[in-house]
Amino acid sequence: MTPRPVEPAEVGAGPAARATVREATPPFEGSNIGAWLGFKHFMYLMEEAAIQHVRERWMGPCALWEQHGLGIEIVDSSIRILTALHLDQLTRVEVRPREGSEEYELAAILEARDGSQWLPAARGRVKVLFRRSAERSGAPPGDLLPYVRDEIERDLLSPPGATARSFVWRRRIPYFYCHFMDRLQHSGYLRLLEEVVDLFLAERGISIRTMLERRSWIPVVTEAGLEILREARLEEEICTVFTVEHVYKGRLYSAAVDWYVARGAEWVPTARGRIVHGYAQIPQRGVMKLVPLDGPVLAALLGEVR
């Protein structure tokens, strides 16, 4: 799920493969760490650029829905964050189609304005499908048809089960995490991913507030990604399983995230993801530096008794 740099040879030529560039300042709602932006808002910027690309190549989500009964679905996304983003910092996201995929895949480059220059801030990818509603109206554009599906049903390899390192959380899917009056959307999964990390850390005795007050430490994300496998629907019960996997050089740890919905007596896998975290210390306002994970923090993350 780790994105690679975009190579020119991977990108198609001609108008159909034309890149889309979207400029915007980061949203105020996502500035949870002083004036820095959290990881999901990097991914929101990437998602919005993908939607803008669909709007420019075919038509906007409103027209697709009302005229053709098609809902835009972000079904796969990943990002590698290269530097912090601040409020009021102008960002530019370029998305460009990649050829050779059964799904509409876009490579993404996110840059941030610094004085007179643009600096790399993140690289990623997004995959888009168009999900048909029950009301099948007018035929969509011909070159969009290969990406139309009657239902989201992708790679259904069984994810691993919970271990001693896992944290399990269940909740009802609220309507404000869904779209098209029916199913959990990409941004809803990002919100679940952010919340399960918060709950996991609190359960392990190293809540975000605790670490801020005792050490001036805050979690930071370097990589994240998720894939939607099947549809999870409004008001179903969803189970999120967060499992710490690896620790890298005592500074970063990776975790797998698996989602299931309860259907009868069965828990059906609907999505999976991965996230890489570290800790940054904030010694003073506007200053943040990555710090090593010490013994007590590692023990808490790995579920070890000390």
Rosetta silent file (secondary structure, phi, psi, omega in degrees, C-alpha in Angstrom):
SEQUENCE: MTPRPVEPAEVGAGPAARATVREATPPFEGSNIGAWLGFKHFMYLMEEAAIQHVRERWMGPCALWEQHGLGIEIVDSSIRILTALHLDQLTRVEVRPREGSEEYELAAILEARDGSQWLPAARGRVKVLFRRSAERSGAPPGDLLPYVRDEIERDLLSPPGATARSFVWRRRIPYFYCHFMDRLQHSGYLRLLEEVVDLFLAERGISIRTMLERRSWIPVVTEAGLEILREARLEEEICTVFTVEHVYKGRLYSAAVDWYVARGAEWVPTARGRIVHGYAQIPQRGVMKLVPLDGPVLAALLGEVR
SCORE:     score description
SCORE:     0.000 S_00000001
   1 L     0.000    2.083  179.738    0.000    0.000    0.000 S_00000001
   2 L   -82.058  123.629 -178.280    3.062    2.270   -0.052 S_00000001
   3 L   -69.379  149.944  175.063    2.917    4.650   -3.033 S_00000001
   4 L  -104.256  157.410  173.338    5.760    4.875   -5.490 S_00000001
   5 L   -58.561  145.724 -179.731    6.999    8.063   -7.173 S_00000001
   6 L   -74.496  125.523  176.487    5.149    8.780  -10.385 S_00000001
   7 L  -102.853  138.168 -178.495    7.152    7.813  -13.444 S_00000001
   8 H   -55.882  -33.842 -177.859    6.366    9.468  -16.780 S_00000001
   9 H   -66.677  -20.726 -179.072    6.244    6.080  -18.524 S_00000001
  10 H   -82.278  -11.961 -172.279    3.346    5.017  -16.313 S_00000001
  11 E  -100.983  131.552  179.075    1.199    7.925  -17.397 S_00000001
  12 L   -69.325  165.828 -179.023   -0.911    7.805  -20.518 S_00000001
  13 L  -108.301  164.772  175.192   -0.747   10.493  -23.194 S_00000001
  14 L    91.565  173.998 -174.870   -3.436   12.658  -24.716 S_00000001
  15 H   -59.085  -35.567 -177.098   -6.453   14.515  -23.331 S_00000001
  16 H   -63.500  -25.289 -176.873   -7.928   11.460  -21.588 S_00000001
  17 H  -105.073   14.645 -176.766   -4.848   11.193  -19.365 S_00000001
  18 L   -63.315  138.535  179.429   -4.466   14.900  -18.655 S_00000001
  19 L   -72.860  155.923  172.529   -3.503   15.731  -15.081 S_00000001
  20 E  -115.467  135.801  177.483   -5.712   17.772  -12.760 S_00000001
  21 E  -120.521  127.160  179.769   -4.194   20.339  -10.403 S_00000001
  22 E  -125.435  127.686  178.011   -6.173   21.641   -7.437 S_00000001
  23 E  -108.833  139.709  179.203   -4.975   24.398   -5.113 S_00000001
  24 E  -165.010  156.348  168.819   -6.459   25.016   -1.664 S_00000001
  25 L   -87.557  148.566 -179.351   -5.542   25.981    1.878 S_00000001
  26 L   -61.932  150.088 -179.435   -5.935   23.148    4.427 S_00000001
  27 L   -71.254  142.118 -179.506   -9.269   23.021    6.297 S_00000001
  28 H   -63.216  -34.314 -176.914   -9.391   24.598    9.759 S_00000001
  29 H   -58.639  -26.693 -175.306  -11.291   21.597   11.172 S_00000001
  30 H   -92.484    3.891 -177.938   -8.234   19.370   10.777 S_00000001
  31 L   -87.957   82.408 -175.596   -5.713   21.428   12.711 S_00000001
  32 L   -91.547  -16.010 -174.443   -5.618   19.276   15.840 S_00000001
  33 E  -117.925   85.544 -174.552   -1.911   19.768   16.674 S_00000001
  34 L    60.099 -122.434  176.717   -1.368   23.485   17.190 S_00000001
  35 L  -104.566   15.703  178.231   -1.430   24.868   13.653 S_00000001
  36 E   -92.413  154.929  179.931   -0.395   21.538   12.064 S_00000001
  37 L   -95.977  142.615  174.561   -2.738   19.329   10.051 S_00000001
  38 L   -78.235  165.864 -172.234   -3.564   15.717   10.893 S_00000001
  39 H   -61.220  -37.790 -173.563   -3.018   12.873    8.406 S_00000001
  40 H   -66.052  -24.190  179.107   -6.626   12.457    7.335 S_00000001
  41 H   -79.365  -24.535  165.356   -6.699   16.005    6.008 S_00000001
  42 H   -58.485  -44.954 -176.189   -3.746   15.251    3.755 S_00000001
  43 H   -72.954  -31.067  173.267   -5.919   12.438    2.421 S_00000001
  44 H   -62.538  -42.352  178.473   -8.972   14.691    2.177 S_00000001
  45 H   -60.940  -40.406  178.161   -6.966   17.060   -0.040 S_00000001
  46 H   -67.101  -42.017  178.107   -5.997   14.107   -2.224 S_00000001
  47 H   -60.861  -45.221 -179.144   -9.604   12.869   -2.346 S_00000001
  48 H   -64.051  -34.972  176.521  -10.896   16.302   -3.387 S_00000001
  49 H   -66.056  -38.412  177.527   -8.321   16.487   -6.193 S_00000001
  50 H   -63.973  -42.274  178.364   -9.507   13.078   -7.447 S_00000001
  51 H   -64.129  -39.828  177.514  -13.131   14.283   -7.429 S_00000001
  52 H   -62.567  -37.414  177.983  -12.080   17.421   -9.289 S_00000001
  53 H   -62.661  -44.626  177.334  -10.368   15.238  -11.893 S_00000001
  54 H   -61.214  -40.146  179.496  -13.591   13.251  -12.425 S_00000001
  55 H   -61.408  -41.618 -178.013  -15.474   16.544  -12.704 S_00000001
  56 H   -75.712  -36.626 -176.821  -13.101   17.803  -15.403 S_00000001
  57 H   -79.955  -40.962 -177.704  -12.885   14.558  -17.375 S_00000001
  58 L  -120.378  -83.753  178.696  -16.555   13.519  -17.229 S_00000001
  59 L  -163.973  169.349 -176.178  -18.929   15.421  -14.947 S_00000001
  60 L   -75.637  167.167 -178.552  -19.400   16.265  -11.284 S_00000001
  61 H   -60.582  -32.466  179.136  -20.798   13.943   -8.611 S_00000001
  62 H   -65.948  -48.959 -179.784  -24.180   15.679   -8.639 S_00000001
  63 H   -64.853  -40.289  178.523  -24.685   15.218  -12.397 S_00000001
  64 H   -60.941  -40.176 -178.686  -23.408   11.631  -12.292 S_00000001
  65 H   -72.616  -49.259 -172.840  -25.870   10.813   -9.518 S_00000001
  66 H   -76.141  -34.338 -176.692  -28.917   12.680  -10.822 S_00000001
  67 H   -91.322  -30.658 -172.634  -28.500   11.940  -14.531 S_00000001
  68 H  -125.620   -1.263 -179.756  -26.975    8.461  -14.471 S_00000001
  69 L    65.440   31.120 -177.837  -27.604    7.017  -11.007 S_00000001
  70 E  -111.792  132.554  174.349  -23.868    6.688  -10.381 S_00000001
  71 E  -105.624  129.793  176.256  -22.134    7.314   -7.068 S_00000001
  72 E   -72.725  130.511 -179.546  -18.408    8.146   -7.043 S_00000001
  73 E  -126.612  119.236  167.146  -16.547    5.771   -4.721 S_00000001
  74 E   -81.012  113.605 -174.397  -12.960    6.151   -3.518 S_00000001
  75 E  -109.666   -7.556 -179.152  -12.154    2.466   -2.934 S_00000001
  76 E  -156.917  131.159  177.009   -8.387    2.525   -2.410 S_00000001
  77 E  -150.876  149.439  173.859   -6.038    5.236   -1.174 S_00000001
  78 E  -152.595  155.210 -177.675   -2.568    5.487    0.264 S_00000001
  79 E  -149.689  144.001  169.087   -0.213    8.289    1.194 S_00000001
  80 E  -118.049  117.039 -175.825    3.371    8.843    2.291 S_00000001
  81 E   -89.205  128.269 -174.293    3.719   12.117    4.182 S_00000001
  82 L  -101.995  -28.170 -178.447    7.018   13.910    3.625 S_00000001
  83 L  -155.890  164.867 -179.621    6.621   17.069    5.683 S_00000001
  84 L   -74.369  152.914  172.726    4.170   18.842    7.986 S_00000001
  85 L  -115.095  142.356 -178.931    1.372   21.058    6.691 S_00000001
  86 E  -116.050  155.744  169.816    0.256   24.216    8.462 S_00000001
  87 L   -56.782  147.028  178.546   -2.935   26.232    8.469 S_00000001
  88 L    71.358    0.212  177.799   -2.928   29.050    5.900 S_00000001
  89 L   -87.766  122.100 -179.345   -0.263   27.235    3.858 S_00000001
  90 L   -68.659  133.704  177.989   -1.372   26.984    0.235 S_00000001
  91 E  -116.116  155.614  176.566   -1.314   23.423   -1.088 S_00000001
  92 E  -135.133  122.721  177.856   -1.314   22.075   -4.619 S_00000001
  93 E  -114.319  124.757  174.024   -2.362   18.500   -5.433 S_00000001
  94 E  -107.591  127.017  174.048   -1.723   17.040   -8.881 S_00000001
  95 E  -118.564  139.530 -175.226   -3.487   13.801   -9.796 S_00000001
  96 E  -140.251  133.069 -177.391   -2.704   11.927  -12.992 S_00000001
  97 E   -64.739  144.612  169.898   -4.242    8.696  -14.367 S_00000001
  98 E  -107.554  137.226 -178.666   -2.248    5.476  -14.442 S_00000001
  99 L   -87.125  163.485  172.068   -2.972    3.055  -17.262 S_00000001
 100 L    86.324   17.403  179.195   -3.431   -0.691  -17.058 S_00000001
 101 L  -117.859  144.842  177.206   -5.776   -0.942  -14.078 S_00000001
 102 L   -72.336  -19.313  175.869   -9.310   -2.340  -13.974 S_00000001
 103 L  -109.620  157.317 -177.024  -10.136    0.499  -11.607 S_00000001
 104 E   -79.252  105.794 -173.590   -9.572    4.168  -12.332 S_00000001
 105 E  -106.372  136.958 -179.837   -6.249    4.836  -10.608 S_00000001
 106 E  -125.223  128.880  169.721   -4.684    8.234  -10.041 S_00000001
 107 E   -83.885  140.821 -174.783   -1.164    8.992   -8.853 S_00000001
 108 E  -126.030  137.794  173.176   -1.097   12.011   -6.547 S_00000001
 109 E  -125.968  124.116 -179.993    1.595   14.536   -5.664 S_00000001
 110 E  -110.586  127.280  178.875    0.894   17.048   -2.901 S_00000001
 111 E  -122.750  155.925  179.324    3.035   20.174   -2.624 S_00000001
 112 E  -124.428  141.095 -179.296    3.000   23.068   -0.164 S_00000001
 113 E   -77.364  128.299  176.789    3.813   26.694   -0.845 S_00000001
 114 E  -132.742   98.749 -175.303    6.874   27.987    1.025 S_00000001
 115 L    66.230 -118.154 -177.285    7.661   31.580    0.111 S_00000001
 116 L   -99.075    4.371 -176.088    8.201   31.660   -3.652 S_00000001
 117 E  -128.359  161.190  174.632    8.548   27.896   -4.159 S_00000001
 118 E  -101.720  129.134 -179.648    6.528   24.675   -3.976 S_00000001
 119 E  -113.676  142.447  178.261    7.951   21.949   -1.738 S_00000001
 120 E   -60.745  133.949  178.914    6.982   18.234   -1.775 S_00000001
 121 E  -119.122  -31.016 -179.182    4.611   17.423    1.100 S_00000001
 122 E  -167.587  157.085  172.506    3.209   13.961    0.243 S_00000001
 123 E  -131.193  147.359 -178.691    2.858   11.331   -2.464 S_00000001
 124 E  -166.886 -165.975  177.125    0.014    8.892   -2.850 S_00000001
 125 E  -150.728  159.263  177.770   -2.572    7.218   -5.008 S_00000001
 126 E  -142.088  138.027  172.076   -6.344    6.982   -5.276 S_00000001
 127 E  -116.367  137.106 -173.779   -8.566    4.423   -7.015 S_00000001
 128 E  -123.023  137.560  168.500  -12.070    5.374   -8.095 S_00000001
 129 E  -125.258  164.857  178.109  -15.132    3.323   -9.072 S_00000001
 130 E  -121.792  111.483 -172.897  -18.627    4.403  -10.066 S_00000001
 131 E   -94.494  124.267 -178.638  -21.316    2.469   -8.213 S_00000001
 132 E   -74.657  138.788  175.716  -24.681    2.109   -9.925 S_00000001
 133 L   -87.329  177.051  179.086  -27.792    2.840   -7.883 S_00000001
 134 L   -65.513  -28.988 -179.273  -31.024    0.860   -8.060 S_00000001
 135 L   -91.640  101.141 -178.206  -32.454    3.518  -10.385 S_00000001
 136 L   -91.304  104.669 -178.518  -30.606    3.034  -13.676 S_00000001
 137 L   -99.099 -142.907 -173.250  -31.219    6.145  -15.731 S_00000001
 138 L   -54.716  149.075 -179.034  -29.403    7.522  -18.769 S_00000001
 139 L   -66.657  135.328  178.318  -26.258    5.783  -20.054 S_00000001
 140 L   -76.860  171.481  176.972  -23.012    7.345  -18.793 S_00000001
 141 L   -53.580  142.540 -174.288  -20.112    8.368  -21.068 S_00000001
 142 H   -59.537  -39.134 -177.419  -18.661    5.352  -22.893 S_00000001
 143 H   -78.309   -3.514  174.154  -15.112    5.694  -21.563 S_00000001
 144 H   -90.971  -22.367 -174.044  -16.459    5.731  -18.000 S_00000001
 145 H   -55.726  -37.254 -179.855  -18.292    2.402  -18.372 S_00000001
 146 H   -60.340  -17.038 -176.179  -15.275    0.150  -17.631 S_00000001
 147 H  -106.996   11.410  179.173  -15.221    1.597  -14.097 S_00000001
 148 E   -91.404  136.374  178.613  -18.946    1.162  -13.357 S_00000001
 149 E  -132.084  147.226  174.229  -19.983   -1.528  -10.855 S_00000001
 150 L   -78.357  -21.795  178.916  -23.357   -2.745   -9.608 S_00000001
 151 L  -158.398  149.212  174.903  -21.807   -3.327   -6.185 S_00000001
 152 L   -79.531  112.035  177.891  -18.446   -2.778   -4.505 S_00000001
 153 E  -148.541   97.428 -172.340  -16.933   -6.247   -4.282 S_00000001
 154 L  -111.830 -153.812 -177.969  -13.171   -6.267   -4.522 S_00000001
 155 L   -55.543  118.383 -174.494  -10.300   -8.452   -3.238 S_00000001
 156 L  -111.130   31.373  173.615  -11.822  -10.586   -0.499 S_00000001
 157 L   -59.185  135.814 -177.513   -8.728  -12.281    0.922 S_00000001
 158 L   -67.965  125.293  176.242   -9.385  -12.954    4.598 S_00000001
 159 L   -72.839  161.537 -179.375   -7.520  -10.496    6.836 S_00000001
 160 L   -66.625  155.484  178.062   -5.644  -11.826    9.868 S_00000001
 161 L   -80.291  174.053 -179.672   -7.471  -12.328   13.149 S_00000001
 162 L   -69.858  150.082  177.585   -6.968  -10.365   16.346 S_00000001
 163 L  -127.497 -173.270  177.767   -3.899  -11.022   18.515 S_00000001
 164 L   -63.941  -22.060  179.008   -2.694   -9.895   21.937 S_00000001
 165 L   -86.523    0.057 -173.237   -1.557   -6.695   20.288 S_00000001
 166 E   -89.518  149.884  170.865   -5.041   -5.980   18.933 S_00000001
 167 E  -121.190  129.599 -175.283   -7.628   -3.490   20.096 S_00000001
 168 E  -115.450  131.215 -176.388  -11.222   -4.236   19.069 S_00000001
 169 E  -138.082  130.860  178.285  -13.915   -1.569   18.873 S_00000001
 170 E  -116.037  144.953  174.197  -17.531   -1.862   17.749 S_00000001
 171 E  -159.061  163.051  175.090  -19.964    0.870   16.853 S_00000001
 172 E   -80.821  138.183  179.968  -23.078    1.594   14.796 S_00000001
 173 L   -76.742  115.188 -178.196  -22.401    3.219   11.408 S_00000001
 174 L   -82.303  156.643 -177.169  -23.898    6.738   11.596 S_00000001
 175 H   -63.096  -29.808 -176.098  -25.515    8.409    8.607 S_00000001
 176 H   -79.638    2.571  168.405  -22.975   11.263    8.654 S_00000001
 177 H  -102.166   -0.272 -174.087  -20.176    8.783    7.817 S_00000001
 178 E  -110.957  169.827  171.288  -22.159    7.534    4.782 S_00000001
 179 E  -143.705  167.208 -176.141  -23.106    8.833    1.380 S_00000001
 180 L    53.613   31.286  173.785  -25.793    8.269   -1.259 S_00000001
 181 L    60.255   22.782 -169.374  -28.149    7.419    1.629 S_00000001
 182 L  -144.045  -49.887 -163.241  -26.679    3.953    1.817 S_00000001
 183 E  -136.986  152.612  177.989  -23.029    3.129    2.543 S_00000001
 184 E   -62.212  130.014 -176.755  -19.943    4.058    4.511 S_00000001
 185 L  -102.745  171.746 -176.677  -17.687    6.240    2.394 S_00000001
 186 H   -52.212  -49.159 -178.398  -13.920    6.673    2.139 S_00000001
 187 H   -66.266  -29.350  175.563  -13.785    9.696    4.432 S_00000001
 188 H   -64.613  -41.108  175.919  -15.938    7.829    6.969 S_00000001
 189 H   -64.005  -38.483  177.630  -13.340    5.070    7.144 S_00000001
 190 H   -61.150  -38.468  178.807  -10.616    7.694    7.646 S_00000001
 191 H   -68.284  -38.401  175.287  -12.554    9.051   10.626 S_00000001
 192 H   -64.308  -39.073  179.167  -12.910    5.540   12.055 S_00000001
 193 H   -63.258  -43.972  178.854   -9.175    5.009   11.560 S_00000001
 194 H   -65.265  -39.841 -176.691   -8.317    8.183   13.427 S_00000001
 195 H   -71.468  -36.458 -178.384  -10.736    7.386   16.248 S_00000001
 196 H   -67.089  -32.575  175.393   -9.580    3.800   16.789 S_00000001
 197 H   -63.367  -44.005  179.036   -5.994    5.038   17.280 S_00000001
 198 H   -59.739  -45.229 -179.281   -7.220    7.480   19.925 S_00000001
 199 H   -68.469  -39.508  178.726   -9.179    4.748   21.737 S_00000001
 200 H   -60.773  -47.795 -178.710   -6.317    2.245   21.478 S_00000001
 201 H   -63.294  -39.219  178.156   -3.795    4.625   23.031 S_00000001
 202 H   -65.104  -41.796 -179.941   -6.177    5.471   25.877 S_00000001
 203 H   -63.830  -30.169 -179.494   -6.831    1.791   26.561 S_00000001
 204 L   -88.245    5.606  176.071   -3.064    1.171   26.759 S_00000001
 205 L    83.082   10.391  179.475   -2.593    3.930   29.325 S_00000001
 206 L  -127.162   52.659 -178.775   -0.850    6.383   26.981 S_00000001
 207 L   -57.784  160.240 -177.537   -3.765    8.550   25.884 S_00000001
 208 H   -60.782  -43.173  179.060   -2.997   11.557   23.742 S_00000001
 209 H   -65.633  -39.907  178.606   -3.761   13.992   26.554 S_00000001
 210 H   -58.532  -47.003 -177.906   -1.650   11.976   28.999 S_00000001
 211 H   -70.010  -32.848  176.605    1.384   12.048   26.717 S_00000001
 212 H   -66.674  -44.718 -176.319    0.936   15.737   25.966 S_00000001
 213 H   -72.580  -35.900 -176.366    0.736   16.696   29.638 S_00000001
 214 H   -85.156  -34.284 -171.916    3.557   14.433   30.840 S_00000001
 215 H  -130.920   -7.880 -171.117    6.027   14.680   27.945 S_00000001
 216 L    61.749   37.854  177.142    4.723   17.158   25.343 S_00000001
 217 E  -102.162  144.320  177.123    4.509   14.203   22.924 S_00000001
 218 E  -137.570  138.578  176.487    1.940   13.932   20.127 S_00000001
 219 E   -65.710  141.097  174.335    1.381   11.042   17.669 S_00000001
 220 E  -129.271  149.828 -177.486    2.389   11.776   14.070 S_00000001
 221 E  -111.189  134.041  176.460    1.647    9.728   10.944 S_00000001
 222 E  -106.543  -29.400  177.974    4.156    9.086    8.159 S_00000001
 223 E  -144.219  149.879  175.652    2.131    6.639    6.030 S_00000001
 224 E  -158.255  155.141  176.146   -1.497    5.564    5.810 S_00000001
 225 E  -169.720  157.538  175.402   -3.777    3.706    3.460 S_00000001
 226 E  -151.955  151.567  176.092   -7.054    1.849    3.191 S_00000001
 227 E  -127.514  128.766  173.861   -8.898   -0.403    0.751 S_00000001
 228 E   -88.764  126.092 -176.269  -12.656   -0.854    0.688 S_00000001
 229 L  -100.067  -46.005  178.415  -13.487   -4.490   -0.077 S_00000001
 230 E  -138.052  170.622 -178.445  -17.251   -4.669    0.317 S_00000001
 231 L   -81.674  134.220  170.689  -20.033   -2.264    1.181 S_00000001
 232 L  -111.348  129.436 -166.636  -20.763   -1.413    4.804 S_00000001
 233 E  -108.170  157.182  178.709  -24.213    0.089    5.142 S_00000001
 234 L   -46.281  126.070  175.088  -25.926    2.754    7.156 S_00000001
 235 L    73.224    6.282  168.960  -26.724    1.675   10.750 S_00000001
 236 L   -72.407  158.649  173.802  -24.961   -1.690   10.513 S_00000001
 237 E   -85.952  126.905  179.995  -22.661   -2.576   13.392 S_00000001
 238 E  -114.769  138.747 -179.752  -19.030   -2.252   12.327 S_00000001
 239 E  -112.656  124.966  177.663  -16.088   -3.794   14.147 S_00000001
 240 E  -106.999  124.932  178.584  -12.639   -2.177   13.858 S_00000001
 241 E  -113.068  116.102 -177.322   -9.612   -4.326   14.726 S_00000001
 242 E  -109.249  119.000 -173.709   -6.396   -2.361   15.278 S_00000001
 243 E  -127.763  117.123  174.815   -3.250   -4.521   15.497 S_00000001
 244 E   -68.205  132.169 -176.347    0.292   -3.252   16.077 S_00000001
 245 E  -108.147  -60.370 -171.844    2.616   -5.138   13.720 S_00000001
 246 E  -136.312  154.690  171.281    6.194   -3.857   13.652 S_00000001
 247 E  -116.849  130.340 -176.335    8.497   -1.317   15.287 S_00000001
 248 E  -108.499  113.389  173.529   11.105    0.307   13.031 S_00000001
 249 L    51.774   29.079  176.052   14.426    1.375   14.546 S_00000001
 250 L    68.509   13.714 -176.675   12.713    2.328   17.791 S_00000001
 251 L  -123.698  -29.270 -176.806   11.068    5.383   16.221 S_00000001
 252 E  -130.955  150.498  172.695    8.035    4.264   14.194 S_00000001
 253 E  -133.438  144.097  178.868    5.440    1.524   14.533 S_00000001
 254 E  -106.199  151.466  178.345    3.058    0.132   11.943 S_00000001
 255 E  -139.741  141.075  171.772   -0.437   -1.170   12.563 S_00000001
 256 E   -92.488  144.653  178.550   -2.942   -3.118   10.480 S_00000001
 257 E  -128.637  125.336 -179.535   -6.575   -2.083   10.623 S_00000001
 258 E  -124.416  138.702 -179.381   -9.378   -4.448    9.599 S_00000001
 259 E  -118.812  140.293  178.327  -13.078   -3.683    9.420 S_00000001
 260 E  -135.637  151.807  169.622  -16.007   -6.117    9.595 S_00000001
 261 E  -119.106  147.020  179.821  -19.774   -5.733    9.692 S_00000001
 262 E   -84.107  120.531  175.729  -22.137   -8.066   11.515 S_00000001
 263 E  -130.118  102.258 -172.872  -24.579   -9.814    9.159 S_00000001
 264 L    67.356 -129.100  179.537  -26.529  -12.452   10.992 S_00000001
 265 L   -92.051    5.303 -173.456  -24.078  -14.687   12.830 S_00000001
 266 E  -111.483  143.007  169.997  -21.204  -13.742   10.503 S_00000001
 267 E  -100.690  112.596 -174.092  -18.626  -10.948   10.618 S_00000001
 268 E   -97.227  125.811  178.257  -18.035   -9.949    6.982 S_00000001
 269 E   -67.842  130.973 -179.185  -14.758   -8.148    6.093 S_00000001
 270 E  -117.135  -23.518 -178.802  -15.501   -4.786    4.431 S_00000001
 271 E  -162.802  163.472  175.428  -12.169   -2.923    4.436 S_00000001
 272 E  -148.089  156.278 -178.350   -8.544   -3.072    5.528 S_00000001
 273 E  -155.951 -178.505  179.810   -5.840   -0.513    6.054 S_00000001
 274 E  -151.548  145.651  178.546   -2.428    0.266    7.412 S_00000001
 275 E  -145.849  144.545  179.093   -0.955    3.208    9.292 S_00000001
 276 E  -119.904  123.701 -176.742    2.560    4.112   10.460 S_00000001
 277 E  -118.316  154.108  164.232    2.944    6.272   13.566 S_00000001
 278 E  -138.544 -170.337  174.672    5.709    7.898   15.510 S_00000001
 279 E  -124.315  139.138  173.498    5.808   10.493   18.271 S_00000001
 280 E  -116.141  140.693  175.341    6.883   14.092   17.975 S_00000001
 281 E   -94.659  141.045  178.694    7.818   16.280   20.912 S_00000001
 282 E  -115.127   86.340 -177.442    6.568   19.867   21.009 S_00000001
 283 E   -69.946  -25.542  177.399    9.079   21.702   23.218 S_00000001
 284 E  -157.957  164.978 -176.240    7.590   25.074   22.323 S_00000001
 285 L   -57.961  128.942  177.534    4.889   26.541   20.117 S_00000001
 286 L    84.585    1.926  179.849    5.582   25.964   16.424 S_00000001
 287 E  -121.051  132.274 -179.103    8.414   23.475   17.007 S_00000001
 288 E  -146.194  133.392  179.898    8.023   19.714   16.577 S_00000001
 289 E  -141.181  140.576  179.680   10.674   16.946   16.375 S_00000001
 290 E   -67.774  138.526 -177.860   10.472   13.161   16.075 S_00000001
 291 E  -124.009  155.258  176.595   11.578   11.314   19.218 S_00000001
 292 L   -71.384  151.996  177.073   12.554    7.661   19.882 S_00000001
 293 L   -85.338  121.116 -177.535   10.023    5.314   21.471 S_00000001
 294 L   -89.431  179.976 -174.632   11.253    4.353   24.936 S_00000001
 295 H   -55.769  -52.689 -179.644   10.631    1.157   26.921 S_00000001
 296 H   -59.874  -39.068 -179.995    7.330    2.071   28.659 S_00000001
 297 H   -69.068  -43.869  177.989    5.782    3.369   25.424 S_00000001
 298 H   -61.268  -41.955  179.344    6.902    0.312   23.439 S_00000001
 299 H   -61.458  -41.167  178.839    5.528   -1.999   26.136 S_00000001
 300 H   -65.375  -44.114 -178.653    2.162   -0.212   25.992 S_00000001
 301 H   -63.907  -38.899 -174.710    2.023   -0.346   22.190 S_00000001
 302 H   -91.281    1.297  177.946    2.947   -4.046   22.067 S_00000001
 303 L    71.235   29.694 -178.606    0.648   -5.090   24.899 S_00000001
 304 L   -96.734  144.532  178.203    3.501   -6.205   27.156 S_00000001
 305 L   -88.834  129.162 -179.647    3.304   -6.166   30.948 S_00000001
 306 L  -119.519    0.000    0.000    6.140   -4.273   32.636 S_00000001
